[in-house]
Amino acid sequence: MKRFFKKTWIGLLALVTFVVGACTSNKNSNEQKISKKELKERIAELKAIVEEREMSCVYGSPEIIAEYGRETARLRHELDSLQSELDNYGRCK
């Protein structure tokens, strides 16, 4: 009798885990979908910002110059990530 309850308990936990996993993964994927048009618009914005930042002269303390460089690198990384996402758009659907 003890084995039966143990197996039943494990089966119920596995079922609940499966249902929760299925529900949350579907919910997250629907919230994170971005249209191709929105991706292109954001990429264009970032390209303009990065080009402007790369061509500008920055004056100030070394900390300010380093922070400006870090922010430019972060924007460039975001741009590369979005471009990669756009390149792979629709392949994994």
PDB file of N, CA and C in Angstrom, residues 6-91:
ATOM      1  N   LYS A   6       3.314   6.084  -2.872  1.00  0.00           N
ATOM      2  CA  LYS A   6       4.563   6.692  -3.287  1.00  0.00           C
ATOM      3  C   LYS A   6       4.585   6.892  -4.806  1.00  0.00           C
ATOM      4  N   LYS A   7       4.195   5.847  -5.552  1.00  0.00           N
ATOM      5  CA  LYS A   7       4.160   5.944  -7.010  1.00  0.00           C
ATOM      6  C   LYS A   7       3.111   6.942  -7.477  1.00  0.00           C
ATOM      7  N   THR A   8       1.968   6.957  -6.815  1.00  0.00           N
ATOM      8  CA  THR A   8       0.909   7.897  -7.169  1.00  0.00           C
ATOM      9  C   THR A   8       1.375   9.332  -6.919  1.00  0.00           C
ATOM     10  N   TRP A   9       2.020   9.557  -5.784  1.00  0.00           N
ATOM     11  CA  TRP A   9       2.525  10.880  -5.446  1.00  0.00           C
ATOM     12  C   TRP A   9       3.549  11.350  -6.474  1.00  0.00           C
ATOM     13  N   ILE A  10       4.463  10.488  -6.850  1.00  0.00           N
ATOM     14  CA  ILE A  10       5.474  10.836  -7.852  1.00  0.00           C
ATOM     15  C   ILE A  10       4.813  11.123  -9.196  1.00  0.00           C
ATOM     16  N   GLY A  11       3.829  10.336  -9.574  1.00  0.00           N
ATOM     17  CA  GLY A  11       3.107  10.558 -10.823  1.00  0.00           C
ATOM     18  C   GLY A  11       2.370  11.889 -10.830  1.00  0.00           C
ATOM     19  N   LEU A  12       1.740  12.220  -9.720  1.00  0.00           N
ATOM     20  CA  LEU A  12       1.037  13.504  -9.631  1.00  0.00           C
ATOM     21  C   LEU A  12       2.018  14.686  -9.713  1.00  0.00           C
ATOM     22  N   LEU A  13       3.141  14.564  -9.032  1.00  0.00           N
ATOM     23  CA  LEU A  13       4.142  15.628  -9.111  1.00  0.00           C
ATOM     24  C   LEU A  13       4.663  15.799 -10.534  1.00  0.00           C
ATOM     25  N   ALA A  14       4.895  14.689 -11.214  1.00  0.00           N
ATOM     26  CA  ALA A  14       5.369  14.759 -12.592  1.00  0.00           C
ATOM     27  C   ALA A  14       4.320  15.410 -13.491  1.00  0.00           C
ATOM     28  N   LEU A  15       3.066  15.071 -13.293  1.00  0.00           N
ATOM     29  CA  LEU A  15       1.983  15.644 -14.092  1.00  0.00           C
ATOM     30  C   LEU A  15       1.857  17.144 -13.841  1.00  0.00           C
ATOM     31  N   VAL A  16       1.901  17.554 -12.595  1.00  0.00           N
ATOM     32  CA  VAL A  16       1.797  18.975 -12.263  1.00  0.00           C
ATOM     33  C   VAL A  16       2.986  19.744 -12.840  1.00  0.00           C
ATOM     34  N   THR A  17       4.165  19.174 -12.731  1.00  0.00           N
ATOM     35  CA  THR A  17       5.357  19.815 -13.283  1.00  0.00           C
ATOM     36  C   THR A  17       5.227  19.995 -14.789  1.00  0.00           C
ATOM     37  N   PHE A  18       4.741  18.987 -15.468  1.00  0.00           N
ATOM     38  CA  PHE A  18       4.560  19.058 -16.913  1.00  0.00           C
ATOM     39  C   PHE A  18       3.551  20.143 -17.292  1.00  0.00           C
ATOM     40  N   VAL A  19       2.430  20.183 -16.594  1.00  0.00           N
ATOM     41  CA  VAL A  19       1.379  21.152 -16.912  1.00  0.00           C
ATOM     42  C   VAL A  19       1.878  22.580 -16.660  1.00  0.00           C
ATOM     43  N   VAL A  20       2.541  22.797 -15.541  1.00  0.00           N
ATOM     44  CA  VAL A  20       3.053  24.131 -15.231  1.00  0.00           C
ATOM     45  C   VAL A  20       4.107  24.543 -16.256  1.00  0.00           C
ATOM     46  N   GLY A  21       4.982  23.631 -16.615  1.00  0.00           N
ATOM     47  CA  GLY A  21       6.003  23.943 -17.615  1.00  0.00           C
ATOM     48  C   GLY A  21       5.402  24.278 -18.967  1.00  0.00           C
ATOM     49  N   ALA A  22       4.393  23.531 -19.356  1.00  0.00           N
ATOM     50  CA  ALA A  22       3.760  23.787 -20.650  1.00  0.00           C
ATOM     51  C   ALA A  22       3.043  25.131 -20.655  1.00  0.00           C
ATOM     52  N   CYS A  23       2.382  25.455 -19.584  1.00  0.00           N
ATOM     53  CA  CYS A  23       1.647  26.718 -19.524  1.00  0.00           C
ATOM     54  C   CYS A  23       2.572  27.923 -19.481  1.00  0.00           C
ATOM     55  N   THR A  24       3.622  27.865 -18.707  1.00  0.00           N
ATOM     56  CA  THR A  24       4.503  29.023 -18.591  1.00  0.00           C
ATOM     57  C   THR A  24       5.342  29.224 -19.835  1.00  0.00           C
ATOM     58  N   SER A  25       5.760  28.159 -20.502  1.00  0.00           N
ATOM     59  CA  SER A  25       6.568  28.344 -21.703  1.00  0.00           C
ATOM     60  C   SER A  25       5.737  28.957 -22.818  1.00  0.00           C
ATOM     61  N   ASN A  26       4.501  28.575 -22.960  1.00  0.00           N
ATOM     62  CA  ASN A  26       3.615  29.142 -23.970  1.00  0.00           C
ATOM     63  C   ASN A  26       3.340  30.605 -23.670  1.00  0.00           C
ATOM     64  N   LYS A  27       3.142  30.932 -22.412  1.00  0.00           N
ATOM     65  CA  LYS A  27       2.862  32.294 -22.013  1.00  0.00           C
ATOM     66  C   LYS A  27       4.052  33.203 -22.316  1.00  0.00           C
ATOM     67  N   ASN A  28       5.256  32.753 -21.999  1.00  0.00           N
ATOM     68  CA  ASN A  28       6.439  33.567 -22.242  1.00  0.00           C
ATOM     69  C   ASN A  28       6.695  33.763 -23.722  1.00  0.00           C
ATOM     70  N   SER A  29       6.505  32.736 -24.519  1.00  0.00           N
ATOM     71  CA  SER A  29       6.799  32.869 -25.943  1.00  0.00           C
ATOM     72  C   SER A  29       5.835  33.843 -26.616  1.00  0.00           C
ATOM     73  N   ASN A  30       4.585  33.888 -26.179  1.00  0.00           N
ATOM     74  CA  ASN A  30       3.631  34.826 -26.757  1.00  0.00           C
ATOM     75  C   ASN A  30       3.954  36.268 -26.375  1.00  0.00           C
ATOM     76  N   GLU A  31       4.456  36.494 -25.144  1.00  0.00           N
ATOM     77  CA  GLU A  31       4.757  37.838 -24.697  1.00  0.00           C
ATOM     78  C   GLU A  31       6.007  38.379 -25.374  1.00  0.00           C
ATOM     79  N   GLN A  32       6.946  37.521 -25.752  1.00  0.00           N
ATOM     80  CA  GLN A  32       8.227  37.965 -26.261  1.00  0.00           C
ATOM     81  C   GLN A  32       8.278  38.087 -27.779  1.00  0.00           C
ATOM     82  N   LYS A  33       7.194  37.791 -28.463  1.00  0.00           N
ATOM     83  CA  LYS A  33       7.197  37.891 -29.912  1.00  0.00           C
ATOM     84  C   LYS A  33       7.244  39.351 -30.334  1.00  0.00           C
ATOM     85  N   ILE A  34       8.173  39.663 -31.199  1.00  0.00           N
ATOM     86  CA  ILE A  34       8.328  41.009 -31.738  1.00  0.00           C
ATOM     87  C   ILE A  34       8.178  40.909 -33.248  1.00  0.00           C
ATOM     88  N   SER A  35       7.466  41.861 -33.802  1.00  0.00           N
ATOM     89  CA  SER A  35       7.267  41.796 -35.246  1.00  0.00           C
ATOM     90  C   SER A  35       8.545  42.168 -35.977  1.00  0.00           C
ATOM     91  N   LYS A  36       8.620  41.727 -37.211  1.00  0.00           N
ATOM     92  CA  LYS A  36       9.782  42.009 -38.046  1.00  0.00           C
ATOM     93  C   LYS A  36       9.922  43.515 -38.278  1.00  0.00           C
ATOM     94  N   LYS A  37       8.809  44.193 -38.413  1.00  0.00           N
ATOM     95  CA  LYS A  37       8.819  45.638 -38.626  1.00  0.00           C
ATOM     96  C   LYS A  37       9.408  46.356 -37.411  1.00  0.00           C
ATOM     97  N   GLU A  38       9.010  45.942 -36.208  1.00  0.00           N
ATOM     98  CA  GLU A  38       9.530  46.557 -34.992  1.00  0.00           C
ATOM     99  C   GLU A  38      11.034  46.323 -34.858  1.00  0.00           C
ATOM    100  N   LEU A  39      11.480  45.117 -35.224  1.00  0.00           N
ATOM    101  CA  LEU A  39      12.911  44.815 -35.181  1.00  0.00           C
ATOM    102  C   LEU A  39      13.682  45.738 -36.120  1.00  0.00           C
ATOM    103  N   LYS A  40      13.187  45.891 -37.329  1.00  0.00           N
ATOM    104  CA  LYS A  40      13.861  46.752 -38.306  1.00  0.00           C
ATOM    105  C   LYS A  40      13.907  48.202 -37.840  1.00  0.00           C
ATOM    106  N   GLU A  41      12.818  48.685 -37.235  1.00  0.00           N
ATOM    107  CA  GLU A  41      12.780  50.056 -36.744  1.00  0.00           C
ATOM    108  C   GLU A  41      13.799  50.258 -35.621  1.00  0.00           C
ATOM    109  N   ARG A  42      13.855  49.313 -34.695  1.00  0.00           N
ATOM    110  CA  ARG A  42      14.802  49.428 -33.570  1.00  0.00           C
ATOM    111  C   ARG A  42      16.243  49.345 -34.073  1.00  0.00           C
ATOM    112  N   ILE A  43      16.492  48.485 -35.054  1.00  0.00           N
ATOM    113  CA  ILE A  43      17.839  48.371 -35.626  1.00  0.00           C
ATOM    114  C   ILE A  43      18.247  49.677 -36.286  1.00  0.00           C
ATOM    115  N   ALA A  44      17.339  50.296 -37.016  1.00  0.00           N
ATOM    116  CA  ALA A  44      17.646  51.576 -37.668  1.00  0.00           C
ATOM    117  C   ALA A  44      17.955  52.660 -36.635  1.00  0.00           C
ATOM    118  N   GLU A  45      17.180  52.692 -35.541  1.00  0.00           N
ATOM    119  CA  GLU A  45      17.431  53.665 -34.481  1.00  0.00           C
ATOM    120  C   GLU A  45      18.814  53.459 -33.868  1.00  0.00           C
ATOM    121  N   LEU A  46      19.123  52.204 -33.557  1.00  0.00           N
ATOM    122  CA  LEU A  46      20.407  51.904 -32.929  1.00  0.00           C
ATOM    123  C   LEU A  46      21.578  52.207 -33.855  1.00  0.00           C
ATOM    124  N   LYS A  47      21.420  51.914 -35.144  1.00  0.00           N
ATOM    125  CA  LYS A  47      22.496  52.216 -36.103  1.00  0.00           C
ATOM    126  C   LYS A  47      22.789  53.706 -36.119  1.00  0.00           C
ATOM    127  N   ALA A  48      21.745  54.523 -36.133  1.00  0.00           N
ATOM    128  CA  ALA A  48      21.930  55.968 -36.146  1.00  0.00           C
ATOM    129  C   ALA A  48      22.631  56.439 -34.871  1.00  0.00           C
ATOM    130  N   ILE A  49      22.225  55.908 -33.741  1.00  0.00           N
ATOM    131  CA  ILE A  49      22.821  56.310 -32.463  1.00  0.00           C
ATOM    132  C   ILE A  49      24.286  55.894 -32.395  1.00  0.00           C
ATOM    133  N   VAL A  50      24.576  54.651 -32.774  1.00  0.00           N
ATOM    134  CA  VAL A  50      25.949  54.144 -32.703  1.00  0.00           C
ATOM    135  C   VAL A  50      26.851  54.919 -33.660  1.00  0.00           C
ATOM    136  N   GLU A  51      26.381  55.189 -34.871  1.00  0.00           N
ATOM    137  CA  GLU A  51      27.186  55.960 -35.828  1.00  0.00           C
ATOM    138  C   GLU A  51      27.488  57.350 -35.286  1.00  0.00           C
ATOM    139  N   GLU A  52      26.499  57.977 -34.694  1.00  0.00           N
ATOM    140  CA  GLU A  52      26.699  59.312 -34.132  1.00  0.00           C
ATOM    141  C   GLU A  52      27.700  59.273 -32.975  1.00  0.00           C
ATOM    142  N   ARG A  53      27.574  58.279 -32.112  1.00  0.00           N
ATOM    143  CA  ARG A  53      28.476  58.169 -30.963  1.00  0.00           C
ATOM    144  C   ARG A  53      29.904  57.862 -31.396  1.00  0.00           C
ATOM    145  N   GLU A  54      30.068  57.039 -32.438  1.00  0.00           N
ATOM    146  CA  GLU A  54      31.403  56.681 -32.888  1.00  0.00           C
ATOM    147  C   GLU A  54      32.111  57.855 -33.570  1.00  0.00           C
ATOM    148  N   MET A  55      31.356  58.765 -34.144  1.00  0.00           N
ATOM    149  CA  MET A  55      31.954  59.901 -34.861  1.00  0.00           C
ATOM    150  C   MET A  55      32.134  61.130 -33.957  1.00  0.00           C
ATOM    151  N   SER A  56      31.602  61.096 -32.752  1.00  0.00           N
ATOM    152  CA  SER A  56      31.663  62.274 -31.892  1.00  0.00           C
ATOM    153  C   SER A  56      32.953  62.302 -31.071  1.00  0.00           C
ATOM    154  N   CYS A  57      33.317  63.486 -30.650  1.00  0.00           N
ATOM    155  CA  CYS A  57      34.473  63.681 -29.768  1.00  0.00           C
ATOM    156  C   CYS A  57      33.950  63.843 -28.346  1.00  0.00           C
ATOM    157  N   VAL A  58      34.567  63.138 -27.422  1.00  0.00           N
ATOM    158  CA  VAL A  58      34.134  63.193 -26.032  1.00  0.00           C
ATOM    159  C   VAL A  58      35.242  63.856 -25.218  1.00  0.00           C
ATOM    160  N   TYR A  59      34.853  64.852 -24.452  1.00  0.00           N
ATOM    161  CA  TYR A  59      35.798  65.544 -23.589  1.00  0.00           C
ATOM    162  C   TYR A  59      35.385  65.318 -22.144  1.00  0.00           C
ATOM    163  N   GLY A  60      36.357  65.263 -21.280  1.00  0.00           N
ATOM    164  CA  GLY A  60      36.063  65.112 -19.865  1.00  0.00           C
ATOM    165  C   GLY A  60      37.092  64.238 -19.186  1.00  0.00           C
ATOM    166  N   SER A  61      36.743  63.842 -17.993  1.00  0.00           N
ATOM    167  CA  SER A  61      37.647  62.999 -17.213  1.00  0.00           C
ATOM    168  C   SER A  61      37.726  61.601 -17.831  1.00  0.00           C
ATOM    169  N   PRO A  62      38.744  60.840 -17.469  1.00  0.00           N
ATOM    170  CA  PRO A  62      38.852  59.471 -17.992  1.00  0.00           C
ATOM    171  C   PRO A  62      37.638  58.604 -17.657  1.00  0.00           C
ATOM    172  N   GLU A  63      37.026  58.858 -16.505  1.00  0.00           N
ATOM    173  CA  GLU A  63      35.834  58.090 -16.120  1.00  0.00           C
ATOM    174  C   GLU A  63      34.678  58.366 -17.074  1.00  0.00           C
ATOM    175  N   ILE A  64      34.509  59.613 -17.437  1.00  0.00           N
ATOM    176  CA  ILE A  64      33.424  59.984 -18.353  1.00  0.00           C
ATOM    177  C   ILE A  64      33.667  59.369 -19.727  1.00  0.00           C
ATOM    178  N   ILE A  65      34.899  59.442 -20.201  1.00  0.00           N
ATOM    179  CA  ILE A  65      35.239  58.872 -21.502  1.00  0.00           C
ATOM    180  C   ILE A  65      35.046  57.355 -21.493  1.00  0.00           C
ATOM    181  N   ALA A  66      35.445  56.704 -20.383  1.00  0.00           N
ATOM    182  CA  ALA A  66      35.273  55.247 -20.273  1.00  0.00           C
ATOM    183  C   ALA A  66      33.796  54.874 -20.235  1.00  0.00           C
ATOM    184  N   GLU A  67      32.998  55.639 -19.511  1.00  0.00           N
ATOM    185  CA  GLU A  67      31.552  55.366 -19.444  1.00  0.00           C
ATOM    186  C   GLU A  67      30.903  55.532 -20.814  1.00  0.00           C
ATOM    187  N   TYR A  68      31.315  56.551 -21.549  1.00  0.00           N
ATOM    188  CA  TYR A  68      30.806  56.780 -22.903  1.00  0.00           C
ATOM    189  C   TYR A  68      31.149  55.590 -23.805  1.00  0.00           C
ATOM    190  N   GLY A  69      32.364  55.092 -23.677  1.00  0.00           N
ATOM    191  CA  GLY A  69      32.788  53.933 -24.460  1.00  0.00           C
ATOM    192  C   GLY A  69      32.015  52.676 -24.103  1.00  0.00           C
ATOM    193  N   ARG A  70      31.776  52.477 -22.789  1.00  0.00           N
ATOM    194  CA  ARG A  70      31.005  51.305 -22.352  1.00  0.00           C
ATOM    195  C   ARG A  70      29.570  51.364 -22.874  1.00  0.00           C
ATOM    196  N   GLU A  71      28.975  52.547 -22.816  1.00  0.00           N
ATOM    197  CA  GLU A  71      27.602  52.704 -23.303  1.00  0.00           C
ATOM    198  C   GLU A  71      27.529  52.465 -24.809  1.00  0.00           C
ATOM    199  N   THR A  72      28.518  52.959 -25.547  1.00  0.00           N
ATOM    200  CA  THR A  72      28.562  52.723 -26.990  1.00  0.00           C
ATOM    201  C   THR A  72      28.723  51.238 -27.285  1.00  0.00           C
ATOM    202  N   ALA A  73      29.562  50.560 -26.529  1.00  0.00           N
ATOM    203  CA  ALA A  73      29.751  49.113 -26.718  1.00  0.00           C
ATOM    204  C   ALA A  73      28.474  48.352 -26.398  1.00  0.00           C
ATOM    205  N   ARG A  74      27.755  48.792 -25.356  1.00  0.00           N
ATOM    206  CA  ARG A  74      26.488  48.138 -25.002  1.00  0.00           C
ATOM    207  C   ARG A  74      25.465  48.303 -26.121  1.00  0.00           C
ATOM    208  N   LEU A  75      25.391  49.503 -26.674  1.00  0.00           N
ATOM    209  CA  LEU A  75      24.464  49.748 -27.785  1.00  0.00           C
ATOM    210  C   LEU A  75      24.836  48.932 -29.014  1.00  0.00           C
ATOM    211  N   ARG A  76      26.141  48.828 -29.291  1.00  0.00           N
ATOM    212  CA  ARG A  76      26.607  48.036 -30.430  1.00  0.00           C
ATOM    213  C   ARG A  76      26.264  46.562 -30.233  1.00  0.00           C
ATOM    214  N   HIS A  77      26.417  46.080 -28.986  1.00  0.00           N
ATOM    215  CA  HIS A  77      26.075  44.685 -28.683  1.00  0.00           C
ATOM    216  C   HIS A  77      24.571  44.443 -28.865  1.00  0.00           C
ATOM    217  N   GLU A  78      23.746  45.384 -28.389  1.00  0.00           N
ATOM    218  CA  GLU A  78      22.295  45.263 -28.581  1.00  0.00           C
ATOM    219  C   GLU A  78      21.939  45.256 -30.063  1.00  0.00           C
ATOM    220  N   LEU A  79      22.615  46.114 -30.830  1.00  0.00           N
ATOM    221  CA  LEU A  79      22.390  46.170 -32.271  1.00  0.00           C
ATOM    222  C   LEU A  79      22.738  44.832 -32.927  1.00  0.00           C
ATOM    223  N   ASP A  80      23.879  44.256 -32.552  1.00  0.00           N
ATOM    224  CA  ASP A  80      24.281  42.967 -33.114  1.00  0.00           C
ATOM    225  C   ASP A  80      23.292  41.864 -32.742  1.00  0.00           C
ATOM    226  N   SER A  81      22.800  41.890 -31.498  1.00  0.00           N
ATOM    227  CA  SER A  81      21.831  40.886 -31.058  1.00  0.00           C
ATOM    228  C   SER A  81      20.531  40.986 -31.843  1.00  0.00           C
ATOM    229  N   LEU A  82      20.054  42.207 -32.027  1.00  0.00           N
ATOM    230  CA  LEU A  82      18.816  42.399 -32.784  1.00  0.00           C
ATOM    231  C   LEU A  82      18.992  42.019 -34.244  1.00  0.00           C
ATOM    232  N   GLN A  83      20.147  42.339 -34.807  1.00  0.00           N
ATOM    233  CA  GLN A  83      20.413  41.965 -36.200  1.00  0.00           C
ATOM    234  C   GLN A  83      20.429  40.452 -36.340  1.00  0.00           C
ATOM    235  N   SER A  84      21.032  39.771 -35.380  1.00  0.00           N
ATOM    236  CA  SER A  84      21.057  38.304 -35.395  1.00  0.00           C
ATOM    237  C   SER A  84      19.651  37.735 -35.264  1.00  0.00           C
ATOM    238  N   GLU A  85      18.850  38.351 -34.393  1.00  0.00           N
ATOM    239  CA  GLU A  85      17.461  37.906 -34.220  1.00  0.00           C
ATOM    240  C   GLU A  85      16.671  38.109 -35.511  1.00  0.00           C
ATOM    241  N   LEU A  86      16.911  39.222 -36.191  1.00  0.00           N
ATOM    242  CA  LEU A  86      16.232  39.493 -37.461  1.00  0.00           C
ATOM    243  C   LEU A  86      16.663  38.481 -38.524  1.00  0.00           C
ATOM    244  N   ASP A  87      17.947  38.152 -38.557  1.00  0.00           N
ATOM    245  CA  ASP A  87      18.445  37.178 -39.522  1.00  0.00           C
ATOM    246  C   ASP A  87      17.808  35.804 -39.299  1.00  0.00           C
ATOM    247  N   ASN A  88      17.559  35.449 -38.036  1.00  0.00           N
ATOM    248  CA  ASN A  88      16.973  34.148 -37.708  1.00  0.00           C
ATOM    249  C   ASN A  88      15.464  34.192 -37.602  1.00  0.00           C
ATOM    250  N   TYR A  89      14.853  35.324 -37.876  1.00  0.00           N
ATOM    251  CA  TYR A  89      13.405  35.503 -37.734  1.00  0.00           C
ATOM    252  C   TYR A  89      12.659  34.523 -38.628  1.00  0.00           C
ATOM    253  N   GLY A  90      11.791  33.749 -38.043  1.00  0.00           N
ATOM    254  CA  GLY A  90      10.971  32.822 -38.802  1.00  0.00           C
ATOM    255  C   GLY A  90      11.588  31.458 -39.031  1.00  0.00           C
ATOM    256  N   ARG A  91      12.858  31.276 -38.738  1.00  0.00           N
ATOM    257  CA  ARG A  91      13.495  29.975 -38.965  1.00  0.00           C
ATOM    258  C   ARG A  91      13.073  28.936 -37.927  1.00  0.00           C
TER     259      ARG A  91
END
